[in-house]
mmCIF file of C-alpha atoms in Angstrom:
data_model
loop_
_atom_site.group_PDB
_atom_site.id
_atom_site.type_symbol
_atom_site.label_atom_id
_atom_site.label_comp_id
_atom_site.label_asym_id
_atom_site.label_seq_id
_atom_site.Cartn_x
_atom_site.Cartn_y
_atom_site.Cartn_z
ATOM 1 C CA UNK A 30 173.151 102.068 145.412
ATOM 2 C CA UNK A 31 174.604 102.278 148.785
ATOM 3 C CA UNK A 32 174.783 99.016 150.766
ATOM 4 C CA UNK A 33 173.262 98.693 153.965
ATOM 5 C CA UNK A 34 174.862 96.740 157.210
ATOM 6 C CA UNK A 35 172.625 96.117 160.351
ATOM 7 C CA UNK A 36 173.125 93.756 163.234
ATOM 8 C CA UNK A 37 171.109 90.508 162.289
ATOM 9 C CA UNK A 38 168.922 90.556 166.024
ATOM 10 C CA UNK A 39 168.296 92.742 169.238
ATOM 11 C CA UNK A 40 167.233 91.923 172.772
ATOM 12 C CA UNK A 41 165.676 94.779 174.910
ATOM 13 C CA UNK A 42 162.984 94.829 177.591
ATOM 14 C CA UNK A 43 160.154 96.616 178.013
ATOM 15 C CA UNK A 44 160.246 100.381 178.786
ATOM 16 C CA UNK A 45 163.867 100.973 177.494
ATOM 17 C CA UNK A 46 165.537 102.904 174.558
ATOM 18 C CA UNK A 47 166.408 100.893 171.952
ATOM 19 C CA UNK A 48 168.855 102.072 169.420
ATOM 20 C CA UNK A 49 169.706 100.126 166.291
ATOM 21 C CA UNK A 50 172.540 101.542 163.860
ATOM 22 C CA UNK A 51 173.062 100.895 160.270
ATOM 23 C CA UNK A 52 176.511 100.522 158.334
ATOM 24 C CA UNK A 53 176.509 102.857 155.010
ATOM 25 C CA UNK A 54 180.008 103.160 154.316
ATOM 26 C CA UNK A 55 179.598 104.004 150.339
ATOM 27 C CA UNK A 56 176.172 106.422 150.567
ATOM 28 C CA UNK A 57 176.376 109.026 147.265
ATOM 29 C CA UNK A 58 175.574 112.706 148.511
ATOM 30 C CA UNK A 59 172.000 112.168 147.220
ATOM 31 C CA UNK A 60 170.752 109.554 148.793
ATOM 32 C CA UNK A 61 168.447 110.026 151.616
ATOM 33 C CA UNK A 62 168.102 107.398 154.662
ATOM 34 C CA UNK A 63 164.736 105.470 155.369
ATOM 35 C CA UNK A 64 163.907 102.579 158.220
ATOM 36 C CA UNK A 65 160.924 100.847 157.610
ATOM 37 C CA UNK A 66 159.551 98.047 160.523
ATOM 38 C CA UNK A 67 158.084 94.485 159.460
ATOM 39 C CA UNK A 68 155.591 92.458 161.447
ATOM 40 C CA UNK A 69 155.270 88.549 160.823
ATOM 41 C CA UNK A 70 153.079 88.011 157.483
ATOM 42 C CA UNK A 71 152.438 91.852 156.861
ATOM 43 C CA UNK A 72 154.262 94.004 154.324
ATOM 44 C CA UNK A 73 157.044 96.933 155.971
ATOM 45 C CA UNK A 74 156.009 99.907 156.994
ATOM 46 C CA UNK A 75 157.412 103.322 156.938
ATOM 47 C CA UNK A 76 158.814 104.898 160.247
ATOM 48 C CA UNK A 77 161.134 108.036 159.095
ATOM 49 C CA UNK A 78 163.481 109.409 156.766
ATOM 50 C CA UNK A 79 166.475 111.450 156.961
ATOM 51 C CA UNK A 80 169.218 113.337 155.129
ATOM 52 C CA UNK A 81 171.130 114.582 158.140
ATOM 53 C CA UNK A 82 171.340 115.807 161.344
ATOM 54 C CA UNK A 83 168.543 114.804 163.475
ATOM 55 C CA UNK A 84 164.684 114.081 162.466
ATOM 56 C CA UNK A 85 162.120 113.314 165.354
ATOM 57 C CA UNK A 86 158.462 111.907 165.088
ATOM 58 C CA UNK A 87 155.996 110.577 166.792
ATOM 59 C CA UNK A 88 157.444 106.994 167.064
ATOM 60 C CA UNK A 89 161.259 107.519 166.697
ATOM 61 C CA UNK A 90 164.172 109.118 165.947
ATOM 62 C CA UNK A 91 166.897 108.955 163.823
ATOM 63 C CA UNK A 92 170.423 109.932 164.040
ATOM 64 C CA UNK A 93 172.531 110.598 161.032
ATOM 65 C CA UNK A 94 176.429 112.105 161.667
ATOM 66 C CA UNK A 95 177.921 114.644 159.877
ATOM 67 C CA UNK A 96 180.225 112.174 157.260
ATOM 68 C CA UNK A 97 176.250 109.987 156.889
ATOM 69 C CA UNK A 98 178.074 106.689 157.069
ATOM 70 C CA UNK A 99 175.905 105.402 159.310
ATOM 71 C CA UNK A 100 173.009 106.034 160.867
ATOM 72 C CA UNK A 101 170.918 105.202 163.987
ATOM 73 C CA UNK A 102 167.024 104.060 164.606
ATOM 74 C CA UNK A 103 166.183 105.363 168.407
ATOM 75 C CA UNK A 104 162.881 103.354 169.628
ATOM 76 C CA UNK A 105 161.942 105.352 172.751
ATOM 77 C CA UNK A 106 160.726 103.498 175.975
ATOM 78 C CA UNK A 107 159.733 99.792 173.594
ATOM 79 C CA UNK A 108 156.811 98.097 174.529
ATOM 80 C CA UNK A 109 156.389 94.014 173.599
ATOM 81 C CA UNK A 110 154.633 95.251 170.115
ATOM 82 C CA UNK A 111 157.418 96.985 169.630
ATOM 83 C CA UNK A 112 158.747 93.549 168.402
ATOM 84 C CA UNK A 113 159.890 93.476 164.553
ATOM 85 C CA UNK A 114 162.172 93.571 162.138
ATOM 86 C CA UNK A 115 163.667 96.721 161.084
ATOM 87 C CA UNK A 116 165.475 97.598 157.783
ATOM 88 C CA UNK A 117 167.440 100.665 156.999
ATOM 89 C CA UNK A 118 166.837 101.118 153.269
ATOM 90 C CA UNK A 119 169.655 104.479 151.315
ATOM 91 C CA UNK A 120 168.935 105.163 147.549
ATOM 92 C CA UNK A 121 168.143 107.795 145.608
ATOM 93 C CA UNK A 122 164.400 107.831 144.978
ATOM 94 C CA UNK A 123 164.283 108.920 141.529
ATOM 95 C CA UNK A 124 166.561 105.744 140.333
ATOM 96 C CA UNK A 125 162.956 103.663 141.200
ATOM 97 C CA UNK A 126 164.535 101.303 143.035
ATOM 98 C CA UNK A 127 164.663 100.548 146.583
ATOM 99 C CA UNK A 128 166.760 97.458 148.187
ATOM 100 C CA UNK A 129 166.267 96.098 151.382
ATOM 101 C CA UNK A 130 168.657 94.405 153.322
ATOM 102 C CA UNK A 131 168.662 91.445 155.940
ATOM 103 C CA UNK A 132 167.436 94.216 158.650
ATOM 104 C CA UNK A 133 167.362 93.077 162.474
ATOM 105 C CA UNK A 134 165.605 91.662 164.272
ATOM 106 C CA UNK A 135 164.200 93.113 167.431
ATOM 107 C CA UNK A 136 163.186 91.284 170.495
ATOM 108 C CA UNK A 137 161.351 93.316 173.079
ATOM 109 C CA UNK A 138 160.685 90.971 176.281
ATOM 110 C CA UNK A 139 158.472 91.638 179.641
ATOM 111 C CA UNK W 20 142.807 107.939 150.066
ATOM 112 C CA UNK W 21 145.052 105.134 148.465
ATOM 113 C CA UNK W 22 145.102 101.709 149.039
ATOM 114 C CA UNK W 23 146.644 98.879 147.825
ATOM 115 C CA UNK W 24 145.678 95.469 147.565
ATOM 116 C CA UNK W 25 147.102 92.226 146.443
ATOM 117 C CA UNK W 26 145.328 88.415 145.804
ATOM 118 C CA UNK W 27 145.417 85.802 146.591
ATOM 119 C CA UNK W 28 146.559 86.076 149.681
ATOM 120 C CA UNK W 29 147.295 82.430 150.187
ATOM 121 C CA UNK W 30 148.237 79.886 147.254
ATOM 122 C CA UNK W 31 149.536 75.940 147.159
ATOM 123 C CA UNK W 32 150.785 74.613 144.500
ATOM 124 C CA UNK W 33 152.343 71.991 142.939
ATOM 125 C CA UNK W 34 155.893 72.498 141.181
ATOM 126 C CA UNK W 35 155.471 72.788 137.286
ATOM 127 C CA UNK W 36 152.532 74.685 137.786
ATOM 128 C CA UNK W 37 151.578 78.704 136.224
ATOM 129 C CA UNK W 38 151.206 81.218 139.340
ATOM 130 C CA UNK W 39 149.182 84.296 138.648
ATOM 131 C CA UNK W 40 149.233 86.931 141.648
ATOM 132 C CA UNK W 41 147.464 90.537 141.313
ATOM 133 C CA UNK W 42 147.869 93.809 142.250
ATOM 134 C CA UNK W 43 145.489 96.791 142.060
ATOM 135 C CA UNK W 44 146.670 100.310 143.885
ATOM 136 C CA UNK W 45 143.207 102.628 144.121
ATOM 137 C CA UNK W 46 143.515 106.631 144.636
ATOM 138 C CA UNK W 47 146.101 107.393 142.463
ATOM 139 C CA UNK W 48 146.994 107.429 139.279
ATOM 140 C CA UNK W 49 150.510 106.275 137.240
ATOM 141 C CA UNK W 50 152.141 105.104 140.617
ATOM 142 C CA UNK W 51 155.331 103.280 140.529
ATOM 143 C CA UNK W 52 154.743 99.712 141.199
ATOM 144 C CA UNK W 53 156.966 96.772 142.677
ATOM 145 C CA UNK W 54 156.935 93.368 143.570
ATOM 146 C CA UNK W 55 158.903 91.675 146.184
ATOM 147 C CA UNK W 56 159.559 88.258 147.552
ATOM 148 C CA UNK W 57 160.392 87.140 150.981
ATOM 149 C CA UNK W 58 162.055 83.637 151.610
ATOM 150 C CA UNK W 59 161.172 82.479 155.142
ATOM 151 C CA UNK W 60 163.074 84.104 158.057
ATOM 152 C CA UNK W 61 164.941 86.379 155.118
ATOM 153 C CA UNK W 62 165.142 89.689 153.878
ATOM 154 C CA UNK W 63 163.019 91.128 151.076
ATOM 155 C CA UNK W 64 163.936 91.184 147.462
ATOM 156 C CA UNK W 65 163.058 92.943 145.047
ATOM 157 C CA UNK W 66 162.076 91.150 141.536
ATOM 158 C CA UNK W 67 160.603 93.971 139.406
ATOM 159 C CA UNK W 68 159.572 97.371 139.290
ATOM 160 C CA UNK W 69 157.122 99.231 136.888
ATOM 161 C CA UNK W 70 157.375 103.215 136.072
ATOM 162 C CA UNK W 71 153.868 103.130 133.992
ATOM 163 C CA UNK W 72 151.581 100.536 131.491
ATOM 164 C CA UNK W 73 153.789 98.000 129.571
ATOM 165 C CA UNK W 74 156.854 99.054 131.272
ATOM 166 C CA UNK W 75 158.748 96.538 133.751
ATOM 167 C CA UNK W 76 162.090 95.931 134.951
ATOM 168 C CA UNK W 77 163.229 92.618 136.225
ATOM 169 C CA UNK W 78 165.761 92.651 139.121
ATOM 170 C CA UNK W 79 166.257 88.706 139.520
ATOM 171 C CA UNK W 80 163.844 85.739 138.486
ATOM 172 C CA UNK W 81 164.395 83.924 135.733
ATOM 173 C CA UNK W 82 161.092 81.995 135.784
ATOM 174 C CA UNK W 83 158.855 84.816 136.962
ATOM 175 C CA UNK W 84 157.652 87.679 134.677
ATOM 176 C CA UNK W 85 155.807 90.854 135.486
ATOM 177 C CA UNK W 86 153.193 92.594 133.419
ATOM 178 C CA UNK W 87 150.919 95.791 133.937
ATOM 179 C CA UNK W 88 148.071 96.098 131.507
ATOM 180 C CA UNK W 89 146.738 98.656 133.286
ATOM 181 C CA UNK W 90 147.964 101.657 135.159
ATOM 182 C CA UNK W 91 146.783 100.720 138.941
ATOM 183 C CA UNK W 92 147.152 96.931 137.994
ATOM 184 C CA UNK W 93 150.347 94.838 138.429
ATOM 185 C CA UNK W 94 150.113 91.217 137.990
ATOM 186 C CA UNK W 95 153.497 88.532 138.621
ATOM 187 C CA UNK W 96 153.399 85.032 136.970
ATOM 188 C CA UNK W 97 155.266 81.951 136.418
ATOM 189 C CA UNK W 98 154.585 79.457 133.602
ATOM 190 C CA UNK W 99 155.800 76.631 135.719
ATOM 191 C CA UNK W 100 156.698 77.127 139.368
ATOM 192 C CA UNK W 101 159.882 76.076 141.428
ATOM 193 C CA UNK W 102 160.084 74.949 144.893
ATOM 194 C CA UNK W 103 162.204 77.940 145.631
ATOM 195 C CA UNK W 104 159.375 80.226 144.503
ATOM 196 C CA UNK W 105 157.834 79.748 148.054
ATOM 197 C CA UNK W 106 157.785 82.751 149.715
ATOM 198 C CA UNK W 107 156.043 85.506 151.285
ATOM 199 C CA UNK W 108 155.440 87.893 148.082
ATOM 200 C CA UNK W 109 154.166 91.192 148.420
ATOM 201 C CA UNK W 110 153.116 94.481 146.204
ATOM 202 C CA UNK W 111 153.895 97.620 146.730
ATOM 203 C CA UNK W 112 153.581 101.779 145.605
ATOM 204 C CA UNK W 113 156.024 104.440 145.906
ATOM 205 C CA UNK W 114 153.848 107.932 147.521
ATOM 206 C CA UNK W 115 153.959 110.647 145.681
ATOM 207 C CA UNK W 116 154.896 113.399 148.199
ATOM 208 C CA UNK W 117 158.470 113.384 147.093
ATOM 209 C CA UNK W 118 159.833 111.288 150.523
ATOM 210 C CA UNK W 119 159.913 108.040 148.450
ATOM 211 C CA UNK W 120 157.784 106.076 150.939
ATOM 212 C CA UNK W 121 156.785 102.786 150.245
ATOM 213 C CA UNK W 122 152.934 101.473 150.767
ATOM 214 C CA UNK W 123 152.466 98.042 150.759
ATOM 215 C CA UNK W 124 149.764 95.269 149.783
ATOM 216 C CA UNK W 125 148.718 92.770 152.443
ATOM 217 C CA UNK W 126 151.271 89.782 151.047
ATOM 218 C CA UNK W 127 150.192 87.097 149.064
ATOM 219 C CA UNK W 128 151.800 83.815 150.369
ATOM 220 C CA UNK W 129 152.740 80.949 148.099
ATOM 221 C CA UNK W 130 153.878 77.213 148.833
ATOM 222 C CA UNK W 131 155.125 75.519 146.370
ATOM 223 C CA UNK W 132 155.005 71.605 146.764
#
């Protein structure tokens, strides 16, 4: 499975875009992209998938080039709850397993 | 709709002794079932994964073991814990709508002393 690289921590303020990119030099053509968030003492939790392109929801968006090496988490206008860790996860669902890396850390201040 | 939940959800014990933490998932049926563990201030990783009843894969531990007697039940045990078993450990169920999207339990966490 393909390794995952992500800067270890993130400062932004309030109200900005925050953009957090993720290192997946080895990624097989079958593997799809997925960023989770993590609060203190709760379990992660799902914010969007990817194969390509572009895909856009109601809390982000996520930017994936045309050779998928990387890929990048856009947070639209943060707020201070907004504070978390993230984690880019790339597998191949069907293998049943899914790795997480060290993910980073985002600091949203006033 | 499903939900997952996981207990206790805080433990203290002393090294040497057994560790028993349960899962039960609710709303689905022959889910695929992991457990994680989180060191403080670390990433998560995963120590084994279950594709149906009787059927486990271990990742990592070698003093943990995983068993599912039951289709929506996942349990994860020790028979004599170490202090670097402390963590943040947590349960979780792969949806079935074909995105792979992980659902999580509420964390059980576990001190070992």
């Amino acid at each position: 499975l393909a390794k995952t690289t992500q800067p270890i921590s993130m400062d932004s303020y309030e109200g900005q875009e925050v953009n957090i990119t993720c290192s997946h030099n080895n990624i097989a053509t079958n593997d799809y992209i997925t960023w989770y968030q993590q609060f203190p003492s709760q379990g992660p939790r799902f914010i969007i998938q990817g194969y390509k392109t572009k895909v856009t929801n109601e809390v982000a968006s996520l930017f994936i080039p045309a050779d998928r090496k990387s890929s990048t988490l856009s947070l639209p206008r943060v707020s201070l709850s907004d504070t978390a860790v993230y984690y880019c996860l790339v597998g191949l669902y069907n293998f049943n397993k899914f790795y997480f890396g060290s993910g980073t850390k985002l600091n949203v201040k006033p | 709709s499903q939900t997952i939940h996981q207990w206790p959800a805080t433990l203290v014990q002393p090294v040497g002794s057994p560790l028993s933490l349960e899962c039960t998932v609710e709303g689905t049926s022959n889910p695929n079932l992991y457990w994680y563990r989180q060191a403080a201030g670390r990433g998560l990783q995963l120590l084994f994964y279950s594709v149906g009843i009787g059927q486990i894969s271990s990742e990592v531990p070698q003093n943990l073991s995983a068993s599912r007697p039951q289709d929506r039940q996942f349990i994860l045990s020790s028979k004599k814990l170490l202090l670097s078993d402390s963590g943040f450990y947590l349960c979780a169920w792969v949806g079935g709508s074909g995105t792979g999207e992980l659902f999580f339990g509420e964390g059980s966490r576990l001190t070992v002393l």
